[in-house]
Coordinates of C-alpha atoms in Angstrom, one line a residue:
Chain A
M93 CA 240.3 19.4 -25.8
K94 CA 238.8 22.1 -24.2
A95 CA 239.0 25.9 -25.2
I96 CA 237.3 27.0 -22.2
E97 CA 236.7 25.3 -18.9
I98 CA 234.5 26.2 -15.9
K99 CA 234.6 24.7 -12.3
N100 CA 232.9 26.3 -9.6
L101 CA 232.7 29.8 -10.7
S102 CA 231.1 31.8 -7.9
K103 CA 230.8 35.6 -7.2
K104 CA 228.5 37.3 -5.0
L105 CA 227.6 40.6 -5.9
D106 CA 224.6 43.3 -4.7
A107 CA 222.5 42.3 -7.0
F108 CA 222.6 38.4 -7.5
H109 CA 224.9 35.9 -7.3
I110 CA 226.8 33.9 -9.7
D111 CA 226.3 30.7 -8.2
R112 CA 229.0 27.7 -8.8
I113 CA 229.1 27.4 -12.5
N114 CA 230.0 25.2 -14.6
F115 CA 230.4 24.5 -18.3
T116 CA 232.8 24.0 -21.1
V117 CA 233.3 25.4 -24.6
P118 CA 234.8 22.3 -26.6
K119 CA 237.7 23.5 -29.2
G120 CA 236.0 23.9 -32.7
N121 CA 232.6 24.5 -31.5
I122 CA 230.2 27.5 -31.0
V123 CA 228.7 27.3 -27.8
G124 CA 226.1 29.3 -26.8
L125 CA 225.4 30.7 -23.1
I126 CA 221.6 32.1 -23.2
G127 CA 219.5 33.5 -20.3
E128 CA 217.3 36.3 -20.0
N129 CA 218.5 40.4 -19.1
G130 CA 220.0 40.1 -15.9
A131 CA 220.4 36.5 -15.7
G132 CA 224.6 36.4 -15.4
K133 CA 225.9 36.1 -19.0
T134 CA 227.8 39.7 -18.8
T135 CA 229.7 38.9 -15.5
T136 CA 229.7 35.2 -16.4
I137 CA 232.5 36.7 -18.8
K138 CA 233.8 39.1 -16.7
L139 CA 234.8 36.5 -14.4
M140 CA 236.3 33.9 -16.9
M141 CA 238.6 37.3 -17.6
D142 CA 239.1 38.5 -14.5
V143 CA 237.6 41.7 -15.0
I144 CA 235.7 41.2 -12.0
E145 CA 237.3 38.9 -9.2
R146 CA 236.1 35.8 -8.4
D147 CA 234.8 34.6 -4.9
S148 CA 236.0 31.0 -5.5
G149 CA 236.0 28.1 -8.9
E150 CA 238.7 27.9 -11.5
V151 CA 238.8 29.0 -15.3
R152 CA 240.7 27.4 -17.8
F153 CA 241.4 28.1 -21.3
F154 CA 243.5 25.7 -23.3
G155 CA 243.9 23.5 -20.5
K156 CA 246.1 26.9 -18.5
P157 CA 244.7 29.5 -16.4
L158 CA 244.5 32.9 -18.2
N159 CA 247.6 34.8 -18.5
K160 CA 249.3 37.4 -20.5
D161 CA 250.2 35.4 -23.0
L162 CA 247.1 33.1 -23.9
K163 CA 244.9 37.0 -24.0
E164 CA 246.4 37.3 -27.1
E165 CA 245.1 33.8 -28.5
I166 CA 241.0 35.4 -26.7
S167 CA 238.9 38.6 -28.3
V168 CA 235.9 39.4 -26.3
V169 CA 233.5 41.0 -28.0
Y170 CA 231.3 43.5 -26.1
D171 CA 227.7 44.4 -27.0
E172 CA 228.5 47.7 -27.0
I173 CA 232.0 49.6 -28.9
N174 CA 234.2 50.7 -26.4
F175 CA 236.1 53.1 -28.0
Y176 CA 235.5 56.6 -27.2
E177 CA 232.9 58.1 -29.8
K178 CA 235.4 60.6 -31.6
V179 CA 238.3 58.2 -33.1
D180 CA 237.4 56.6 -36.0
V181 CA 238.5 53.1 -38.4
V182 CA 242.0 53.7 -38.6
K183 CA 242.7 55.1 -35.5
I184 CA 241.8 52.2 -33.6
N185 CA 244.0 50.2 -36.4
T186 CA 246.8 52.6 -34.8
I187 CA 246.3 51.3 -31.3
L188 CA 245.5 48.2 -31.5
K189 CA 248.3 47.1 -33.8
H190 CA 250.8 48.3 -30.6
I191 CA 248.8 46.2 -28.3
F192 CA 248.2 42.7 -30.0
K193 CA 251.6 41.3 -31.2
A194 CA 249.8 39.5 -33.6
W195 CA 247.4 42.1 -35.1
D196 CA 247.0 42.2 -38.9
T197 CA 246.5 45.4 -40.0
T198 CA 245.5 43.8 -44.3
R199 CA 243.4 41.5 -42.3
Y200 CA 241.6 44.5 -40.7
F201 CA 241.7 46.8 -43.2
G202 CA 240.2 44.1 -45.3
L203 CA 236.8 43.1 -43.1
I204 CA 236.8 46.8 -42.5
N205 CA 236.0 47.6 -46.2
R206 CA 234.1 44.0 -46.9
F207 CA 231.3 45.2 -44.2
K208 CA 231.6 48.8 -46.4
L209 CA 232.5 50.4 -43.1
P210 CA 234.0 54.4 -43.5
K211 CA 237.5 54.6 -42.7
N212 CA 237.8 58.0 -41.5
K213 CA 234.4 58.8 -39.8
A214 CA 234.1 59.2 -36.3
I215 CA 232.6 55.7 -34.7
G216 CA 229.8 57.9 -32.8
N217 CA 228.3 58.3 -35.7
F218 CA 228.3 55.4 -36.6
S219 CA 224.4 53.1 -36.7
K220 CA 223.8 50.4 -34.2
G221 CA 224.9 47.4 -36.4
M222 CA 227.9 49.2 -37.9
K223 CA 229.2 49.5 -34.4
M224 CA 228.8 45.8 -33.6
K225 CA 230.3 44.8 -37.0
L226 CA 233.2 46.7 -36.1
N227 CA 233.1 45.3 -33.3
I228 CA 233.9 42.3 -34.1
I229 CA 236.4 42.8 -36.9
I230 CA 238.3 44.2 -34.0
G231 CA 237.9 41.0 -32.4
L232 CA 239.0 39.1 -35.6
A233 CA 242.2 41.6 -36.5
H234 CA 244.9 40.1 -34.1
S235 CA 243.6 35.8 -35.2
P236 CA 242.2 34.4 -32.3
K237 CA 241.4 30.9 -31.4
L238 CA 238.7 31.7 -29.1
L239 CA 236.0 34.6 -29.6
I240 CA 233.8 35.2 -26.6
L241 CA 230.9 37.3 -27.9
D242 CA 229.0 39.2 -25.5
E243 CA 225.1 39.7 -26.9
P244 CA 226.7 40.6 -30.6
T245 CA 223.7 40.1 -32.5
S246 CA 221.2 42.3 -30.4
G247 CA 219.5 45.8 -31.7
L248 CA 220.7 44.3 -35.3
D249 CA 218.3 43.9 -38.7
P250 CA 218.3 40.2 -40.1
S251 CA 220.2 41.1 -42.8
A252 CA 223.1 42.2 -40.4
R253 CA 222.6 39.4 -38.0
M254 CA 222.5 37.2 -40.9
E255 CA 226.3 39.1 -41.8
M256 CA 227.2 38.3 -38.2
L257 CA 226.5 34.5 -38.1
D258 CA 228.1 34.5 -41.5
L259 CA 231.1 35.7 -39.9
F260 CA 231.3 33.2 -36.9
L261 CA 231.0 30.1 -38.9
E262 CA 234.0 31.4 -41.3
F263 CA 236.1 32.2 -38.4
I264 CA 235.3 28.4 -36.8
Q265 CA 236.2 27.0 -39.8
N266 CA 239.2 26.3 -38.3
E267 CA 239.0 23.4 -36.5
E268 CA 241.2 24.8 -33.6
H269 CA 239.0 27.7 -33.2
S270 CA 236.0 28.1 -31.1
I271 CA 233.3 30.6 -30.0
L272 CA 231.1 31.4 -26.9
L273 CA 228.2 33.7 -27.7
S274 CA 225.9 34.9 -24.8
S275 CA 222.3 36.0 -26.1
H276 CA 219.0 36.1 -25.1
I277 CA 218.0 36.1 -28.6
T278 CA 217.7 32.2 -29.4
N279 CA 216.5 32.3 -32.6
D280 CA 220.2 33.1 -33.9
L281 CA 221.9 30.2 -31.8
E282 CA 219.3 27.9 -32.9
R283 CA 220.8 28.2 -36.2
I284 CA 224.6 27.7 -35.2
A285 CA 225.3 26.6 -32.0
D286 CA 226.8 22.7 -31.4
Y287 CA 226.2 23.2 -27.7
I288 CA 223.6 25.4 -25.4
V289 CA 224.3 26.0 -22.1
M290 CA 221.1 27.9 -20.2
M291 CA 221.5 30.4 -17.1
H292 CA 218.8 31.7 -14.8
H293 CA 219.2 33.8 -11.6
G294 CA 223.0 33.1 -11.6
K295 CA 222.7 29.6 -12.1
I296 CA 223.5 27.2 -15.1
I297 CA 219.9 25.4 -15.0
L298 CA 220.5 23.3 -18.5
Q299 CA 223.7 22.5 -20.7
L300 CA 223.3 20.4 -24.0
N301 CA 224.3 19.3 -27.7
K302 CA 222.1 21.5 -29.2
D303 CA 220.5 18.5 -31.3
E304 CA 219.7 16.9 -28.6
L305 CA 218.1 19.4 -26.9
L306 CA 216.0 20.3 -29.7
Y307 CA 215.1 16.8 -30.4
R308 CA 215.0 15.3 -27.4
Y309 CA 213.3 17.1 -25.1
G310 CA 209.5 18.3 -26.9
I311 CA 206.7 20.4 -25.5
I312 CA 203.3 18.6 -24.8
R313 CA 200.2 21.2 -24.5
C314 CA 196.9 19.2 -22.5
S315 CA 194.5 19.4 -20.0
E316 CA 195.2 18.5 -16.2
K317 CA 193.9 14.6 -16.4
Q318 CA 196.6 14.0 -19.4
F319 CA 199.1 15.8 -17.1
Q320 CA 198.8 13.8 -14.2
R321 CA 199.6 10.8 -16.5
I322 CA 202.5 11.9 -17.7
P323 CA 206.1 10.8 -15.5
K324 CA 207.2 13.1 -13.6
N325 CA 210.8 12.4 -14.3
V326 CA 210.0 13.2 -17.9
I327 CA 208.8 16.8 -16.6
F328 CA 211.6 19.7 -17.2
A329 CA 209.0 22.2 -16.3
Y330 CA 206.4 23.7 -16.9
Q331 CA 203.1 26.2 -17.1
I332 CA 199.5 26.3 -17.1
S333 CA 197.9 28.7 -18.8
N334 CA 194.2 29.1 -19.0
S335 CA 193.3 25.2 -17.6
I336 CA 195.8 24.2 -20.3
Y337 CA 198.9 22.7 -19.5
E338 CA 202.0 23.8 -21.6
V339 CA 204.7 20.7 -20.3
V340 CA 208.5 20.9 -21.2
I341 CA 209.3 17.4 -20.9
N342 CA 213.0 15.5 -21.4
N343 CA 212.0 12.7 -23.5
A344 CA 209.8 13.2 -27.1
P345 CA 210.8 10.4 -28.7
G346 CA 210.0 7.9 -26.0
M347 CA 207.0 9.7 -25.0
K348 CA 205.4 9.6 -28.2
E349 CA 205.8 5.9 -28.0
A350 CA 204.3 5.2 -24.7
Y351 CA 201.6 8.0 -24.9
P352 CA 200.7 8.1 -28.8
E353 CA 197.7 9.6 -28.2
L354 CA 199.6 12.6 -26.7
T355 CA 200.9 15.5 -28.7
I356 CA 204.5 16.4 -28.6
D357 CA 205.0 19.0 -30.5
R358 CA 208.8 20.2 -31.2
I359 CA 210.7 22.9 -28.9
T360 CA 212.6 26.1 -29.8
I361 CA 215.0 27.3 -27.3
D362 CA 212.8 30.3 -26.3
D363 CA 210.1 27.9 -25.2
M364 CA 212.4 26.2 -22.9
M365 CA 213.7 29.1 -21.5
S366 CA 210.3 31.0 -20.9
I367 CA 208.0 28.1 -19.6
Y368 CA 211.1 27.4 -17.0
I369 CA 211.4 31.3 -15.8
R370 CA 207.8 31.7 -15.5
G371 CA 206.1 28.2 -15.2
E372 CA 207.0 25.6 -12.1
K373 CA 209.9 23.2 -12.1
Chain B
M465 CA 226.3 19.4 -53.5
D466 CA 223.2 21.2 -53.3
I467 CA 220.9 20.5 -49.9
F468 CA 217.3 22.3 -49.1
I469 CA 216.9 22.5 -45.4
K470 CA 213.2 23.2 -44.7
K471 CA 212.9 24.9 -40.8
N472 CA 209.9 24.2 -40.0
S473 CA 209.7 20.2 -41.0
Q474 CA 209.0 17.7 -38.5
L475 CA 212.5 16.1 -39.5
P476 CA 215.2 16.9 -37.5
I477 CA 217.9 18.7 -40.3
Y478 CA 220.9 16.1 -39.8
E479 CA 218.2 13.7 -41.4
Q480 CA 217.2 16.1 -43.7
I481 CA 220.8 16.5 -45.1
V482 CA 221.0 12.2 -45.1
E483 CA 217.7 12.0 -47.0
Q484 CA 218.5 14.4 -49.7
V485 CA 222.3 12.6 -50.0
K486 CA 220.8 9.7 -50.3
Y487 CA 218.6 10.4 -52.2
Q488 CA 221.0 12.8 -54.7
I489 CA 223.3 9.3 -54.8
S490 CA 219.7 7.5 -56.0
E491 CA 219.0 9.9 -58.7
G492 CA 222.7 9.4 -60.0
I493 CA 223.5 13.4 -58.8
L494 CA 225.8 12.4 -56.7
E495 CA 228.4 9.7 -58.3
P496 CA 230.3 7.2 -56.5
G497 CA 233.9 8.8 -55.7
S498 CA 233.3 12.1 -55.8
S499 CA 233.6 14.4 -53.1
V500 CA 231.3 16.2 -50.4
P501 CA 232.5 19.2 -48.9
S502 CA 233.8 18.8 -45.6
I503 CA 231.1 18.9 -42.8
R504 CA 232.2 23.1 -41.6
A505 CA 232.2 24.3 -45.4
L506 CA 228.7 22.7 -45.4
A507 CA 227.5 24.3 -41.7
K508 CA 228.5 27.4 -43.1
T509 CA 226.8 27.3 -46.6
L510 CA 223.2 25.6 -44.5
R511 CA 224.0 28.4 -42.2
I512 CA 223.8 25.1 -39.6
S513 CA 225.5 24.0 -36.6
V514 CA 228.4 21.8 -37.3
I515 CA 227.1 19.2 -34.8
T516 CA 223.9 18.7 -37.0
V517 CA 226.3 18.5 -40.2
Q518 CA 228.9 16.0 -38.1
R519 CA 225.9 13.7 -36.9
A520 CA 224.3 14.3 -40.3
Y521 CA 227.9 12.8 -41.9
D522 CA 228.4 9.9 -39.1
E523 CA 224.9 8.6 -40.0
L524 CA 226.0 8.3 -44.1
V525 CA 229.5 6.9 -43.2
K526 CA 227.9 4.4 -40.7
E527 CA 225.6 3.3 -43.6
G528 CA 228.3 3.4 -46.0
F529 CA 227.4 6.4 -48.3
I530 CA 229.7 8.5 -47.4
E531 CA 233.7 7.9 -47.3
T532 CA 236.2 9.6 -45.2
I533 CA 239.5 9.8 -46.3
P534 CA 242.0 11.6 -43.4
G535 CA 243.8 14.3 -44.9
K536 CA 241.8 14.1 -48.3
G537 CA 237.9 14.6 -47.4
S538 CA 234.5 12.9 -47.8
F539 CA 234.0 11.3 -50.4
I540 CA 230.3 9.4 -51.6
S541 CA 231.9 5.3 -51.5
E542 CA 232.2 3.9 -54.2
N543 CA 229.5 1.1 -53.1
C544 CA 227.3 3.7 -51.7
L545 CA 224.5 2.2 -55.1
V546 CA 224.8 -1.2 -53.4
F547 CA 224.0 0.3 -49.5
F548 CA 221.4 2.3 -50.9
E549 CA 219.7 -0.7 -52.6
E550 CA 220.5 -2.3 -49.6
E551 CA 218.6 0.2 -47.9
M552 CA 215.5 0.5 -50.0
T553 CA 215.1 -3.1 -49.5
K554 CA 215.7 -3.0 -46.1
K555 CA 212.8 -0.6 -46.5
L556 CA 209.8 -2.7 -48.9
E557 CA 210.8 -5.8 -47.2
Y558 CA 209.5 -3.4 -43.9
H559 CA 207.0 -2.1 -45.5
L560 CA 205.8 -6.2 -47.0
Q561 CA 205.9 -7.1 -43.5
S562 CA 203.7 -4.1 -42.2
V563 CA 201.5 -5.5 -44.7
I564 CA 200.9 -8.7 -43.1
K565 CA 201.0 -7.2 -40.0
I566 CA 197.9 -5.3 -41.2
A567 CA 196.4 -8.0 -43.1
R568 CA 196.6 -10.6 -40.6
Q569 CA 194.5 -8.0 -38.2
L570 CA 192.2 -7.7 -40.9
D571 CA 192.3 -11.2 -41.6
I572 CA 192.5 -10.5 -45.0
S573 CA 193.8 -13.8 -46.8
I574 CA 197.3 -13.8 -48.1
H575 CA 196.2 -15.0 -51.9
H576 CA 194.1 -12.1 -51.1
V577 CA 197.1 -9.3 -50.6
H578 CA 198.9 -11.1 -53.9
D579 CA 195.9 -10.2 -55.5
L580 CA 196.1 -6.7 -55.2
L581 CA 199.9 -7.0 -55.4
D582 CA 199.3 -8.2 -58.8
Y583 CA 196.2 -5.6 -59.2
F584 CA 198.6 -3.0 -58.6
N585 CA 201.9 -4.3 -60.8
Q586 CA 199.7 -4.4 -63.5
G587 CA 198.9 -0.9 -63.7
G588 CA 196.3 -0.4 -60.8
D589 CA 198.3 2.1 -59.8
S590 CA 197.9 4.7 -62.6
D591 CA 201.2 6.2 -61.7
E592 CA 203.1 3.5 -63.8
G593 CA 201.5 3.9 -66.8
D594 CA 203.7 3.9 -70.3
Chain C
M623 CA 251.2 50.2 -23.7
R624 CA 252.4 52.1 -26.3
G625 CA 249.1 51.9 -27.9
L626 CA 246.8 52.8 -23.6
V627 CA 248.8 56.0 -24.5
M628 CA 247.9 56.3 -27.9
K629 CA 244.5 56.0 -27.3
D630 CA 244.4 58.4 -24.3
F631 CA 246.6 61.3 -26.8
Y632 CA 243.9 60.4 -29.6
N633 CA 240.8 60.8 -27.6
V634 CA 242.0 64.2 -25.6
V635 CA 243.2 65.5 -28.9
N636 CA 240.1 65.6 -30.1
N637 CA 239.2 68.0 -27.8
G638 CA 242.4 69.8 -28.6
L639 CA 240.7 72.7 -29.5
G640 CA 239.0 73.1 -26.0
L641 CA 241.9 72.9 -25.0
F642 CA 244.0 75.4 -27.4
V643 CA 241.3 78.5 -26.2
M644 CA 241.1 77.7 -22.7
M645 CA 245.2 78.3 -23.0
L646 CA 244.7 81.0 -24.9
I647 CA 242.1 82.8 -23.0
L648 CA 244.1 82.5 -19.9
S649 CA 247.7 83.8 -21.6
V650 CA 245.3 86.9 -21.8
A651 CA 244.1 86.5 -18.3
I652 CA 247.4 85.8 -16.7
V653 CA 250.3 87.0 -18.6
P654 CA 249.7 91.0 -18.0
T655 CA 248.5 90.6 -14.5
Q656 CA 250.7 88.0 -13.0
G657 CA 253.0 88.1 -16.0
F658 CA 255.0 85.3 -18.2
L659 CA 256.2 83.4 -15.3
G660 CA 252.7 82.6 -13.6
Y661 CA 251.2 82.0 -17.0
L662 CA 254.0 79.1 -17.2
V663 CA 253.1 77.6 -14.3
A664 CA 249.0 77.9 -14.4
G665 CA 249.0 77.0 -18.3
T666 CA 251.3 73.5 -18.0
V667 CA 249.3 72.8 -15.0
V668 CA 245.8 73.1 -17.0
C669 CA 247.6 71.5 -19.9
S670 CA 248.7 68.5 -17.5
M671 CA 245.2 67.9 -16.6
M672 CA 243.7 66.8 -20.1
S673 CA 245.1 63.1 -18.9
T674 CA 242.2 63.2 -15.7
T675 CA 240.1 64.4 -19.0
S676 CA 240.8 60.7 -20.4
F677 CA 239.7 58.7 -17.6
A678 CA 236.2 60.5 -18.2
I679 CA 236.3 59.7 -21.4
D680 CA 237.3 55.9 -20.4
N681 CA 234.3 55.5 -17.9
N682 CA 232.3 56.9 -20.4
S683 CA 232.8 54.3 -23.7
K684 CA 233.5 51.3 -20.5
W685 CA 237.0 51.3 -22.0
E686 CA 238.5 49.2 -19.0
Q687 CA 236.9 46.0 -19.2
F688 CA 237.9 45.8 -22.6
A689 CA 241.4 46.9 -21.7
I690 CA 241.5 44.4 -19.2
T691 CA 240.9 41.4 -21.7
F692 CA 244.0 42.7 -23.5
P693 CA 247.4 41.1 -23.5
I694 CA 248.5 43.2 -21.0
D695 CA 248.9 43.3 -17.0
R696 CA 246.1 45.7 -14.8
K697 CA 249.5 47.8 -14.0
D698 CA 250.2 48.5 -17.6
I699 CA 247.0 50.5 -17.4
V700 CA 248.3 52.7 -14.7
K701 CA 251.2 52.6 -15.9
G702 CA 250.0 54.4 -19.4
K703 CA 248.0 56.9 -17.4
F704 CA 251.4 58.1 -16.3
I705 CA 253.2 58.6 -19.1
T706 CA 250.1 60.4 -20.2
L707 CA 250.2 62.7 -17.4
F708 CA 253.8 63.5 -18.3
L709 CA 253.3 63.6 -22.0
F710 CA 250.5 66.6 -21.0
T711 CA 252.6 67.9 -18.9
M712 CA 255.2 68.2 -22.0
I713 CA 252.7 69.4 -24.1
G714 CA 251.9 72.3 -21.3
I715 CA 254.9 73.5 -21.4
L716 CA 255.7 73.9 -24.9
L717 CA 252.2 75.5 -25.3
S718 CA 253.1 78.1 -22.4
I719 CA 256.3 79.0 -23.7
I720 CA 254.9 79.9 -27.1
L721 CA 251.3 81.3 -25.7
G722 CA 253.0 83.0 -22.9
S723 CA 256.2 84.9 -25.1
L724 CA 253.5 85.4 -27.6
A725 CA 250.8 87.5 -25.2
A726 CA 254.0 88.6 -23.5
L727 CA 255.2 90.9 -26.7
I728 CA 251.6 92.0 -27.1
F729 CA 251.3 93.0 -23.6
Q730 CA 254.6 93.7 -22.1
S731 CA 256.6 93.7 -25.0
D732 CA 259.6 94.9 -22.5
I733 CA 258.8 91.3 -20.4
L734 CA 260.7 89.0 -22.0
Q735 CA 264.1 91.5 -22.1
T736 CA 264.2 91.7 -18.6
I737 CA 263.4 88.6 -17.0
G738 CA 266.5 85.8 -17.6
V739 CA 266.8 82.0 -18.6
K740 CA 267.3 80.6 -14.9
E741 CA 264.1 82.6 -14.4
I742 CA 262.3 80.9 -16.9
G743 CA 264.6 77.4 -16.5
Q744 CA 262.9 77.4 -13.0
M745 CA 259.9 78.1 -13.0
I746 CA 259.9 75.5 -16.1
I747 CA 260.2 72.8 -13.4
V748 CA 258.4 74.7 -10.6
G749 CA 255.7 74.0 -13.6
I750 CA 256.2 70.0 -14.0
S751 CA 256.8 69.0 -10.8
V752 CA 253.3 70.9 -9.6
A753 CA 252.1 69.5 -12.7
L754 CA 253.0 65.7 -11.6
I755 CA 252.2 66.1 -8.2
F756 CA 248.4 67.4 -8.7
G757 CA 248.8 64.7 -11.6
T758 CA 249.6 62.0 -9.5
N759 CA 246.9 63.0 -6.6
S760 CA 244.1 62.9 -9.7
I761 CA 245.3 59.6 -10.9
A762 CA 244.9 57.9 -7.4
L763 CA 241.9 59.7 -6.8
L764 CA 240.4 58.7 -10.2
L765 CA 241.4 55.0 -10.1
K766 CA 239.7 55.1 -6.4
F767 CA 236.5 56.2 -6.9
G768 CA 235.8 56.5 -10.9
A769 CA 235.4 59.3 -12.9
E770 CA 232.3 59.9 -11.5
K771 CA 232.4 59.9 -8.2
A772 CA 236.1 61.6 -8.3
R773 CA 234.9 64.4 -9.7
M774 CA 234.5 66.6 -6.2
F775 CA 237.6 64.6 -4.9
L776 CA 239.8 66.0 -7.9
I777 CA 238.7 70.1 -7.6
L778 CA 239.7 69.2 -3.5
G779 CA 242.9 67.7 -5.2
Y780 CA 244.4 70.7 -7.0
V781 CA 242.9 73.0 -4.6
I782 CA 243.9 71.6 -1.0
P783 CA 247.1 71.1 -1.5
G784 CA 247.4 74.7 -3.4
A785 CA 245.4 76.3 -0.2
I786 CA 247.7 74.2 1.7
L787 CA 250.8 75.9 0.2
I788 CA 249.7 79.2 -0.1
Y789 CA 248.6 79.3 4.1
V790 CA 252.1 77.8 4.9
V791 CA 254.3 80.5 2.3
D792 CA 251.9 83.3 4.3
K793 CA 252.4 81.8 7.8
L794 CA 256.3 81.5 7.3
Q795 CA 256.2 85.0 5.5
E796 CA 254.4 86.1 8.8
L797 CA 256.8 84.7 11.3
G798 CA 259.5 86.2 9.4
V799 CA 261.0 83.7 7.4
I800 CA 261.2 85.8 3.7
F801 CA 262.0 83.9 0.5
T802 CA 264.7 85.2 -0.1
G803 CA 266.5 84.4 -3.6
E804 CA 268.9 82.0 -2.0
K805 CA 265.7 80.4 -0.6
L806 CA 264.0 79.8 -3.0
N807 CA 267.2 78.4 -5.7
Q808 CA 267.3 75.9 -2.7
F809 CA 263.8 74.7 -3.0
I810 CA 263.1 74.7 -6.9
Y811 CA 265.9 72.7 -7.1
L812 CA 265.1 69.9 -4.8
L813 CA 261.3 69.8 -6.3
P814 CA 262.4 67.0 -8.4
I815 CA 262.8 65.0 -5.4
L816 CA 260.0 66.1 -4.1
V817 CA 258.0 64.8 -7.1
I818 CA 260.1 61.5 -7.9
I819 CA 259.6 60.5 -4.7
W820 CA 255.4 61.8 -4.2
L821 CA 255.4 59.6 -7.9
S822 CA 257.0 56.5 -6.7
I823 CA 254.3 56.8 -3.9
G824 CA 252.0 57.7 -6.1
Y825 CA 251.9 55.0 -8.6
T826 CA 252.7 52.1 -6.1
L827 CA 249.4 53.5 -4.6
A828 CA 247.5 53.4 -8.3
V829 CA 248.8 50.0 -9.1
A830 CA 247.3 48.6 -5.6
I831 CA 244.0 50.2 -6.7
M832 CA 244.2 49.0 -10.2
K833 CA 244.5 45.5 -8.9
K834 CA 241.2 45.5 -6.9
K835 CA 239.1 47.5 -9.2
Q836 CA 236.0 45.5 -10.8
Y837 CA 234.6 47.0 -14.0

């Protein structure tokens, strides 16, 4: 069963074009949507939730097209809090318990206490980290099955980011729960994501099981002469700087065996993205 | 079950888990029949993805070190030590085969290899003292 | 939807002190010159305009992109805005009566004796009607053009109908149509029907605009 299934989702906007996007979020997993700022991650999320009308394509949640009842089971958490800066944590509870059927006040304040957020302080005076924590708590308080998070860890210090990752892993303890998490900070996703979807200029360039990505792909740093010997079909992308070739290959174990003289390093998602974006394909 | 992940290890994380579980079995830290954390719980403790732990557990199940009883969870299998011995024997055989391969390449006679084995066995390897 | 209205209420009430001060200044400015009845209408309209403030707040906090992901329909968002308008119109009437009476007592101590309950009732109808009609116009305009761009339209939305009304009344009076108490009475009792028609058209239009909106 799939928590999210996206087929040929397209939208033409002034700035760019979401171009026939396909990807899935399997139930029980964390999927990381990765791309630079402006790659189309937020637009994709908005298209999925009908915040922006799509031109064509299909989006299904738990096998069904989006409807009011399904929205009870989905939480969208944007990268900033969408409440007026003068309201406080208590008022947010009062507002949202009248919107979500399953809103759980006890759970909400439980999490508020756990993260030591002040209850009667205007949220405009919260730090960036506190705002993001509150935002995620809001997303969790009506016990959704699916969390869709847009850049939830950007602007947070490392310890706050760790706390967020813990919260996500806690959420996923239930096998029925799933997370789609967009980010341009690949470090966090490299840790906790099960699948990686890479996006660039409104297109999906790669989607893969995270471990496959990290252990099947590799990076070769070599001279031009050595580069010529690398079979073209294993090259995902490459870039040349100071006459050194940095080549991302899609079959590191095979290449290690076939070309023991080449140094093949482990790859990070960051390397992969930046070489793809700035280099040759 | 205490597992420590080295982030910069050449060994993939799932292999690190597999290796450490096997090591703990061989050392008697993990006893046959004892329960191991669920995939999701271990992923949370280690702050890593579920599929990574899943892959490690799959491998451990496949090799017979872990048994999963639906509804009850995962356990170190009763025969884990047998499997461990089997694996160690295989490892030994593999290394011995390499030894012979190298010896042949270098034209070293098998008798000389025997002698070397005897020499190391009789304390040539100082670690084996006492 | 109750949540949506509460959200607007909390948001706007945070600016409640400003509203109260404005109503107070208005009472001092209008009651002595235009009288208690004029203030009743003006005060109600001013207070009802607070519902449009909620659009600016929503815009600043990018509320709509969030609200659309809730288990509600887009038309519920519009419905919520109309209920907020109604709510603040009611608050406006109450506040105008209280502050207006106080100002009247201070500045024209005998006025409350000279105007009848019927006139006050009529002015309440006028106040509510004008507030709801202008409010409906602003909701449609704000949805169509967004809180930023709508500022100018908004002023026009209040000023133009007001100017037209004054102009028409003036012209009619010039033409010899005299607004006798009788005619005025008839007009006032027709107002609620006009308001209901206006609200229905405005709501349908606003829902149609909202359905197409992208955030």
